[in-house]
Coordinates of N, CA, C and O in Angstrom, one line a residue:
X129 N -57.1 -9.4 23.5 CA -57.1 -10.1 24.7 C -56.7 -9.5 25.7 O -56.0 -8.4 25.7
X130 N -57.3 -9.5 26.8 CA -57.0 -9.5 27.9 C -56.6 -10.8 29.5 O -56.8 -11.7 28.8
X131 N -55.7 -10.1 30.5 CA -55.1 -11.1 30.8 C -55.5 -10.9 32.3 O -54.8 -9.3 32.3
X132 N -55.6 -11.8 33.2 CA -55.5 -11.5 34.5 C -54.4 -11.8 35.4 O -53.9 -12.9 34.9
X133 N -54.0 -11.0 36.2 CA -52.9 -11.1 37.4 C -53.5 -12.3 38.2 O -54.2 -12.3 39.0
X134 N -52.3 -13.5 38.4 CA -52.9 -14.7 39.3 C -52.1 -14.0 40.3 O -51.5 -13.5 40.0
X135 N -52.4 -15.0 41.0 CA -51.2 -15.3 42.3 C -49.6 -15.9 42.0 O -49.1 -14.7 42.8
X136 N -49.5 -16.4 41.1 CA -47.9 -16.3 41.0 C -47.4 -15.3 40.8 O -46.5 -14.7 40.6
X137 N -48.2 -14.4 39.3 CA -47.5 -13.5 38.8 C -47.7 -12.6 39.8 O -46.8 -11.5 39.4
X138 N -48.7 -12.1 40.7 CA -48.3 -11.3 41.7 C -47.3 -11.4 42.5 O -46.6 -10.5 42.5
X139 N -47.2 -12.6 42.9 CA -45.5 -13.6 44.0 C -44.6 -11.9 42.9 O -43.7 -11.5 42.8
X140 N -44.8 -12.8 41.4 CA -43.5 -12.3 40.8 C -43.5 -10.8 41.1 O -41.9 -10.5 40.8
X141 N -44.2 -10.5 40.6 CA -44.1 -9.1 40.6 C -43.8 -7.8 42.2 O -42.9 -7.6 41.8
X142 N -44.3 -8.7 43.0 CA -44.1 -8.2 44.7 C -42.3 -8.6 44.9 O -41.7 -7.7 45.0
X143 N -42.0 -9.9 44.3 CA -40.2 -9.9 44.4 C -39.4 -8.9 42.9 O -38.9 -8.6 44.1
X144 N -40.6 -8.6 42.1 CA -39.7 -7.8 41.4 C -39.4 -6.2 41.9 O -38.8 -5.5 41.9
X145 N -40.5 -6.0 42.6 CA -40.3 -4.7 43.2 C -39.4 -4.4 44.5 O -39.1 -3.7 45.1
X146 N -39.8 -5.6 45.5 CA -38.5 -5.8 46.4 C -37.1 -5.5 46.1 O -36.2 -5.0 46.5
X147 N -36.8 -6.3 44.7 CA -35.3 -6.6 44.2 C -35.2 -5.4 43.6 O -33.8 -4.4 44.0
X148 N -36.2 -4.5 43.0 CA -35.7 -2.9 43.3 C -35.1 -2.3 44.7 O -34.3 -1.6 44.2
X149 N -36.1 -2.2 45.3 CA -36.2 -1.7 47.1 C -34.2 -2.0 47.3 O -33.8 -0.9 47.5
X150 N -34.3 -3.1 47.2 CA -32.9 -3.6 47.6 C -32.1 -2.9 47.1 O -30.9 -2.4 47.6
X151 N -32.4 -3.0 45.7 CA -30.9 -2.3 44.7 C -30.9 -0.8 45.6 O -29.4 -0.4 45.2
X152 N -32.0 -0.1 45.5 CA -32.1 1.1 45.7 C -31.1 1.4 47.2 O -29.9 2.4 47.6
X153 N -31.8 0.5 48.4 CA -31.1 0.7 49.2 C -29.4 0.2 49.2 O -28.5 0.4 49.6
X154 N -28.7 -0.9 48.4 CA -27.5 -1.3 48.0 C -26.9 0.6 47.0 O -26.0 0.6 47.6
X155 N -27.5 1.0 46.6 CA -26.9 2.1 45.9 C -27.0 3.3 47.5 O -25.6 4.4 46.9
X156 N -27.9 3.5 47.7 CA -27.4 4.7 49.1 C -26.1 4.3 49.9 O -25.8 5.0 50.1
X157 N -26.3 2.8 49.9 CA -24.9 2.3 50.9 C -23.6 2.6 50.4 O -22.8 3.2 51.0
X158 N -23.5 2.2 49.0 CA -22.8 2.3 48.4 C -22.0 3.3 48.0 O -21.2 3.9 47.7
X159 N -22.6 4.4 48.4 CA -22.8 5.5 47.6 C -22.8 7.1 48.5 O -23.3 8.0 48.3
X160 N -22.9 6.0 49.6 CA -23.1 7.4 51.2 C -22.6 8.5 51.1 O -23.1 9.3 51.6
X161 N -21.5 8.3 51.0 CA -20.3 9.1 51.3 C -20.4 10.2 49.8 O -19.9 12.0 50.4
X162 N -20.7 9.6 49.0 CA -21.1 11.0 47.7 C -22.4 11.5 47.7 O -22.5 12.8 46.5
X163 N -22.9 11.2 48.5 CA -24.8 11.3 48.0 C -25.3 13.0 49.7 O -24.4 12.0 51.2
X164 N -25.5 13.6 49.0 CA -25.7 14.6 50.2 C -26.7 13.5 51.3 O -27.9 13.1 51.2
X165 N -27.3 14.4 52.2 CA -28.2 14.0 53.3 C -29.5 14.1 52.8 O -30.8 13.4 53.0
X166 N -29.9 14.9 51.9 CA -31.6 14.9 51.4 C -31.4 14.1 50.0 O -32.6 13.1 49.9
X167 N -30.5 13.7 49.7 CA -30.9 12.7 48.2 C -30.6 11.1 49.3 O -31.3 10.3 48.9
X168 N -30.0 11.3 50.4 CA -29.9 9.4 51.3 C -31.1 9.5 51.3 O -32.0 8.3 50.9
X169 N -31.9 10.3 52.2 CA -33.4 10.7 52.3 C -34.0 10.3 51.4 O -35.2 9.3 51.5
X170 N -34.5 10.9 50.2 CA -35.3 10.2 49.0 C -35.2 9.5 48.9 O -36.0 8.8 48.4
X171 N -33.6 8.6 48.5 CA -33.7 7.3 48.0 C -34.5 6.3 49.5 O -35.0 5.4 48.8
X172 N -34.1 6.9 50.3 CA -34.6 5.5 51.2 C -36.5 5.7 51.4 O -36.6 4.7 52.0
X173 N -36.8 6.8 50.9 CA -38.2 7.1 50.9 C -38.6 6.1 50.0 O -39.5 5.4 50.4
X174 N -37.7 6.7 49.0 CA -38.3 5.6 47.8 C -38.4 3.9 48.0 O -39.3 3.1 47.5
X175 N -37.1 3.7 48.9 CA -37.1 2.7 48.8 C -37.9 1.8 49.9 O -38.3 1.2 49.1
X176 N -38.4 2.9 50.8 CA -39.2 2.2 51.3 C -40.9 1.8 51.0 O -41.7 1.2 50.8
X177 N -41.0 3.3 50.4 CA -42.1 2.7 49.3 C -42.5 1.4 48.5 O -43.3 1.2 48.6
X178 N -41.3 1.2 47.4 CA -41.0 0.1 46.7 C -41.3 -1.2 47.7 O -42.0 -1.9 46.8
X179 N -41.1 -1.1 48.8 CA -41.0 -2.4 49.7 C -42.4 -2.6 50.3 O -42.8 -3.3 50.0
X180 N -42.6 -1.4 50.8 CA -44.6 -1.1 50.4 C -45.1 -2.2 49.7 O -46.4 -2.9 49.7
X181 N -44.8 -1.1 48.9 CA -45.8 -2.0 47.3 C -45.1 -3.3 47.2 O -46.5 -4.1 46.7
X182 N -44.4 -3.8 47.2 CA -43.6 -5.0 47.2 C -45.0 -5.8 48.1 O -45.2 -7.2 47.8
X183 N -45.3 -5.6 49.4 CA -46.3 -6.5 50.3 C -47.6 -6.4 49.5 O -48.1 -7.1 49.8
X184 N -47.8 -5.2 49.3 CA -49.5 -5.4 48.6 C -49.8 -6.0 47.4 O -50.7 -5.9 47.8
X185 N -48.7 -6.1 46.9 CA -48.6 -6.8 45.5 C -49.1 -7.9 45.1 O -50.5 -8.7 44.4
X186 N -49.2 -9.1 46.4 CA -49.7 -10.1 46.4 C -50.7 -10.2 46.9 O -51.4 -10.9 46.1
X187 N -51.7 -9.4 47.3 CA -53.4 -8.9 47.5 C -54.0 -8.6 47.0 O -54.9 -8.6 46.6
X188 N -53.2 -7.4 46.1 CA -54.6 -6.1 45.6 C -53.8 -6.5 44.4 O -55.4 -6.1 43.6
X189 N -53.1 -7.1 43.9 CA -52.9 -7.1 42.5 C -53.3 -8.5 41.5 O -53.4 -8.2 40.2
X190 N -53.8 -9.5 42.7 CA -54.8 -10.3 41.8 C -56.1 -10.2 41.7 O -56.7 -9.4 42.2
X191 N -55.8 -11.1 40.1 CA -57.2 -10.6 39.5 C -57.4 -9.2 38.2 O -58.1 -8.9 38.1
X192 N -56.4 -8.7 38.5 CA -56.4 -7.2 38.0 C -56.4 -7.4 36.8 O -55.5 -8.6 36.1
X193 N -56.9 -7.1 35.6 CA -57.4 -7.3 34.2 C -56.3 -6.6 33.6 O -56.2 -4.9 33.2
X194 N -55.7 -7.0 32.3 CA -54.5 -6.2 31.4 C -54.7 -6.3 30.6 O -55.2 -7.7 30.0
X195 N -54.9 -5.5 29.2 CA -55.0 -5.4 28.6 C -53.8 -5.9 27.7 O -52.7 -5.3 27.6
X196 N -53.7 -6.8 26.9 CA -52.3 -7.6 26.0 C -51.8 -6.7 25.5 O -50.3 -6.9 25.0
X197 N -52.3 -5.7 24.5 CA -51.6 -4.8 23.8 C -51.2 -3.6 23.9 O -50.1 -3.4 24.2
X198 N -51.1 -3.8 25.9 CA -50.8 -2.2 26.2 C -49.6 -2.7 27.6 O -48.9 -3.5 27.2
X199 N -50.1 -2.5 28.1 CA -49.3 -3.2 29.4 C -49.7 -4.8 30.0 O -49.7 -4.6 30.9
X200 N -48.8 -5.1 28.9 CA -49.2 -6.7 29.5 C -48.3 -7.0 30.7 O -47.0 -6.2 30.9
X201 N -48.3 -8.1 31.2 CA -47.4 -8.5 32.4 C -46.2 -9.1 32.0 O -45.4 -8.7 32.8
X202 N -46.0 -9.0 30.6 CA -44.6 -9.6 30.0 C -43.7 -8.4 30.3 O -42.9 -8.0 30.7
X203 N -44.4 -7.0 29.9 CA -43.9 -6.2 29.5 C -43.4 -5.3 30.8 O -42.3 -4.6 31.6
X204 N -44.6 -5.6 32.2 CA -44.6 -5.1 33.4 C -42.9 -5.4 34.0 O -42.1 -4.7 34.7
X205 N -42.7 -7.1 33.5 CA -41.7 -8.0 34.0 C -40.7 -6.9 33.6 O -39.2 -7.2 34.3
X206 N -40.7 -7.0 32.0 CA -39.1 -6.3 31.7 C -38.6 -4.9 31.8 O -37.9 -4.9 32.4
X207 N -39.8 -4.2 32.2 CA -39.6 -2.9 32.8 C -38.9 -2.7 34.3 O -37.6 -2.2 34.8
X208 N -39.3 -3.4 35.2 CA -39.3 -4.0 36.6 C -37.3 -4.5 36.7 O -36.7 -4.3 37.2
X209 N -37.6 -5.3 35.7 CA -36.0 -6.2 35.8 C -35.1 -5.5 35.0 O -34.0 -5.0 35.5
X210 N -35.4 -4.6 34.2 CA -34.5 -3.4 33.8 C -34.4 -2.4 34.7 O -32.9 -2.0 34.6
X211 N -35.2 -2.4 35.4 CA -35.2 -1.1 36.1 C -33.6 -1.1 37.1 O -33.1 -1.0 37.6
X212 N -33.9 -2.6 38.1 CA -33.4 -3.6 39.2 C -31.2 -3.3 38.3 O -31.3 -3.1 39.0
X213 N -31.8 -3.7 37.5 CA -30.8 -3.7 36.6 C -30.2 -2.5 36.6 O -28.3 -2.0 37.1
X214 N -30.7 -1.3 36.2 CA -30.3 -0.3 35.7 C -29.4 0.4 37.4 O -28.3 0.9 37.2
X215 N -30.7 -0.1 38.4 CA -29.9 0.9 39.3 C -29.0 0.1 40.6 O -28.1 0.9 40.7
X216 N -28.9 -1.0 39.8 CA -27.3 -1.9 41.0 C -26.2 -1.6 39.9 O -24.9 -1.6 40.9
X217 N -26.3 -0.9 38.9 CA -24.7 -0.1 37.8 C -24.7 1.1 38.1 O -23.7 1.7 37.5
X218 N -25.8 1.8 38.2 CA -25.8 3.5 37.7 C -25.2 4.3 38.7 O -24.5 3.8 40.2
X219 N -24.3 5.4 38.0 CA -23.9 5.9 38.7 C -24.3 7.4 39.2 O -23.9 8.3 39.8
X220 N -25.5 7.9 38.6 CA -26.0 9.0 38.6 C -27.4 9.2 39.2 O -27.9 8.4 39.2
X221 N -27.2 9.7 40.4 CA -27.9 10.2 41.3 C -29.7 10.3 40.8 O -30.4 9.6 40.7
X222 N -29.1 10.8 39.7 CA -30.6 11.7 39.4 C -31.3 10.5 38.6 O -32.9 10.5 38.6
X223 N -30.8 9.9 37.8 CA -31.7 8.9 36.5 C -31.8 7.7 38.0 O -32.8 7.3 37.8
X224 N -31.6 7.3 39.0 CA -31.6 6.0 39.5 C -32.8 6.7 40.6 O -33.8 6.1 40.5
X225 N -32.9 8.6 40.9 CA -34.2 9.3 41.1 C -35.6 9.1 40.5 O -36.2 8.2 40.8
X226 N -34.7 8.9 39.4 CA -36.2 8.9 38.1 C -36.7 7.5 37.9 O -38.0 7.2 37.8
X227 N -35.6 6.7 37.6 CA -35.4 5.2 37.2 C -37.0 4.9 38.9 O -37.6 4.1 38.2
X228 N -36.6 4.8 39.7 CA -37.4 4.9 40.9 C -38.4 5.6 41.2 O -39.9 4.5 41.5
X229 N -38.7 6.6 41.1 CA -40.0 7.0 40.8 C -40.7 6.3 40.2 O -42.4 6.5 40.4
X230 N -40.3 6.2 38.5 CA -40.9 5.6 37.5 C -42.0 4.3 38.4 O -42.6 3.5 37.9
X231 N -40.8 3.4 39.1 CA -41.4 2.1 39.3 C -42.5 2.3 40.6 O -43.2 1.5 40.4
X232 N -41.9 2.7 40.8 CA -42.9 3.7 42.3 C -44.2 3.8 41.5 O -45.3 3.2 41.8
X233 N -44.7 4.8 40.9 CA -45.8 5.3 39.6 C -46.0 4.1 39.4 O -47.6 4.2 39.1
X234 N -45.5 2.8 38.6 CA -46.2 2.1 38.6 C -46.8 0.8 39.5 O -47.7 0.3 39.4
X235 N -46.0 1.0 40.9 CA -46.7 0.3 42.0 C -47.7 1.0 42.5 O -48.8 -0.1 42.8
X236 N -47.7 2.2 42.3 CA -49.3 2.8 42.8 C -50.5 2.6 41.6 O -51.5 2.3 42.4
X237 N -49.8 2.4 40.5 CA -51.1 2.2 39.3 C -51.6 0.7 39.4 O -52.9 0.5 39.7
X238 N -50.8 -0.2 40.1 CA -50.9 -1.9 39.9 C -51.8 -1.5 41.5 O -53.0 -2.6 41.4
X239 N -51.5 -1.5 42.2 CA -52.3 -1.7 43.8 C -53.2 -0.8 43.6 O -54.3 -1.2 44.1
X240 N -53.3 0.0 42.8 CA -55.0 0.8 42.7 C -55.7 0.1 41.5 O -57.5 0.6 40.9
X241 N -55.3 -0.2 40.6 CA -56.2 -1.2 39.3 C -56.4 -0.1 38.5 O -57.7 -0.3 38.5
X242 N -55.4 0.5 38.4 CA -55.2 1.5 37.2 C -54.7 1.1 35.9 O -53.7 1.7 35.8
X243 N -55.3 0.4 35.1 CA -54.6 0.0 33.5 C -54.2 1.2 32.7 O -53.1 0.7 32.2
X244 N -55.2 2.2 32.6 CA -54.2 3.8 32.0 C -52.5 3.7 32.5 O -51.8 4.2 31.8
X245 N -53.1 4.2 33.7 CA -51.9 4.6 34.3 C -50.8 3.3 34.5 O -48.9 3.6 34.7
X246 N -51.3 1.8 34.8 CA -49.5 0.7 34.5 C -49.4 1.3 33.7 O -48.0 1.0 33.4
X247 N -50.3 1.1 32.2 CA -49.6 1.4 30.6 C -48.6 2.6 30.5 O -47.1 2.5 30.2
X248 N -48.8 4.0 31.6 CA -48.0 5.1 31.5 C -46.8 4.8 32.2 O -45.5 5.3 31.5
X249 N -47.3 3.8 33.7 CA -46.3 4.0 34.1 C -45.1 3.2 33.5 O -43.6 3.1 33.7
X250 N -45.6 1.9 32.7 CA -44.3 0.7 31.9 C -43.3 2.1 30.7 O -42.4 1.6 31.0
X251 N -44.2 2.5 30.4 CA -43.3 3.3 30.1 C -42.6 4.5 30.1 O -41.7 4.9 28.9
X252 N -43.0 5.1 31.0 CA -42.2 6.1 32.6 C -40.9 5.5 32.4 O -39.9 6.0 32.4
X253 N -41.1 3.7 33.0 CA -39.7 3.3 33.3 C -39.1 3.3 32.1 O -37.6 3.3 31.9
X254 N -39.1 2.9 30.8 CA -38.6 2.4 29.9 C -38.3 4.0 29.3 O -36.5 4.4 28.9
X255 N -39.0 4.8 29.2 CA -38.2 6.0 29.0 C -37.0 6.6 30.3 O -36.0 7.5 28.8
X256 N -37.2 6.5 31.7 CA -36.4 6.5 32.3 C -34.9 5.7 32.2 O -33.7 6.9 32.2
X257 N -35.3 4.7 31.6 CA -33.9 3.4 31.3 C -33.3 4.2 30.3 O -32.3 4.0 29.9
X258 N -33.7 4.9 29.1 CA -33.1 5.1 28.2 C -32.6 6.6 28.0 O -32.2 7.0 26.7
X259 N -33.2 7.2 29.2 CA -32.8 9.0 28.7 C -31.3 8.9 29.5 O -30.6 8.6 30.0
X260 N -30.8 10.4 29.5 CA -29.7 10.7 29.3 C -29.5 11.9 30.2 O -29.8 13.4 29.7
X261 N -29.5 11.9 31.5 CA -29.7 12.6 32.5 C -28.0 12.5 33.4 O -27.5 11.5 33.8
X262 N -27.2 13.2 32.7 CA -26.2 13.9 32.9 C -26.1 14.5 34.7 O -25.1 14.6 34.9
X263 N -27.0 15.6 35.0 CA -26.6 16.1 36.3 C -26.6 15.5 37.1 O -27.5 13.6 37.2
X264 N -25.7 15.7 38.4 CA -26.1 14.6 39.2 C -26.7 15.4 40.3 O -27.4 15.3 41.3

């Protein structure tokens, strides 16, 4: 069974990507004094990329067909929601960057309408959320 992303679903995805972007910005400013300039820039770059994907998702994701057995819309929404929540509370910069990178990969997969890459990116988000990255 397959599902096409509707305009309403695309707006929900766009909102989720914007929320992850906002959380990255909050993380960057809340941890400003403990981050190196390079890490601050890396987070800002990820933040802007996700914000741009948020804008693109509304027009580019509509009509994308998803295989419900793999990258279902519910699974994508769950992954982005959990990523936003993790970044909101995370203390580990490396893990924050890994999670944001996985969300960025998902955004790229959606805007390029690549269902196989979407499934892989969702898996990457869940993997990043559950991994134990102790290094700062």
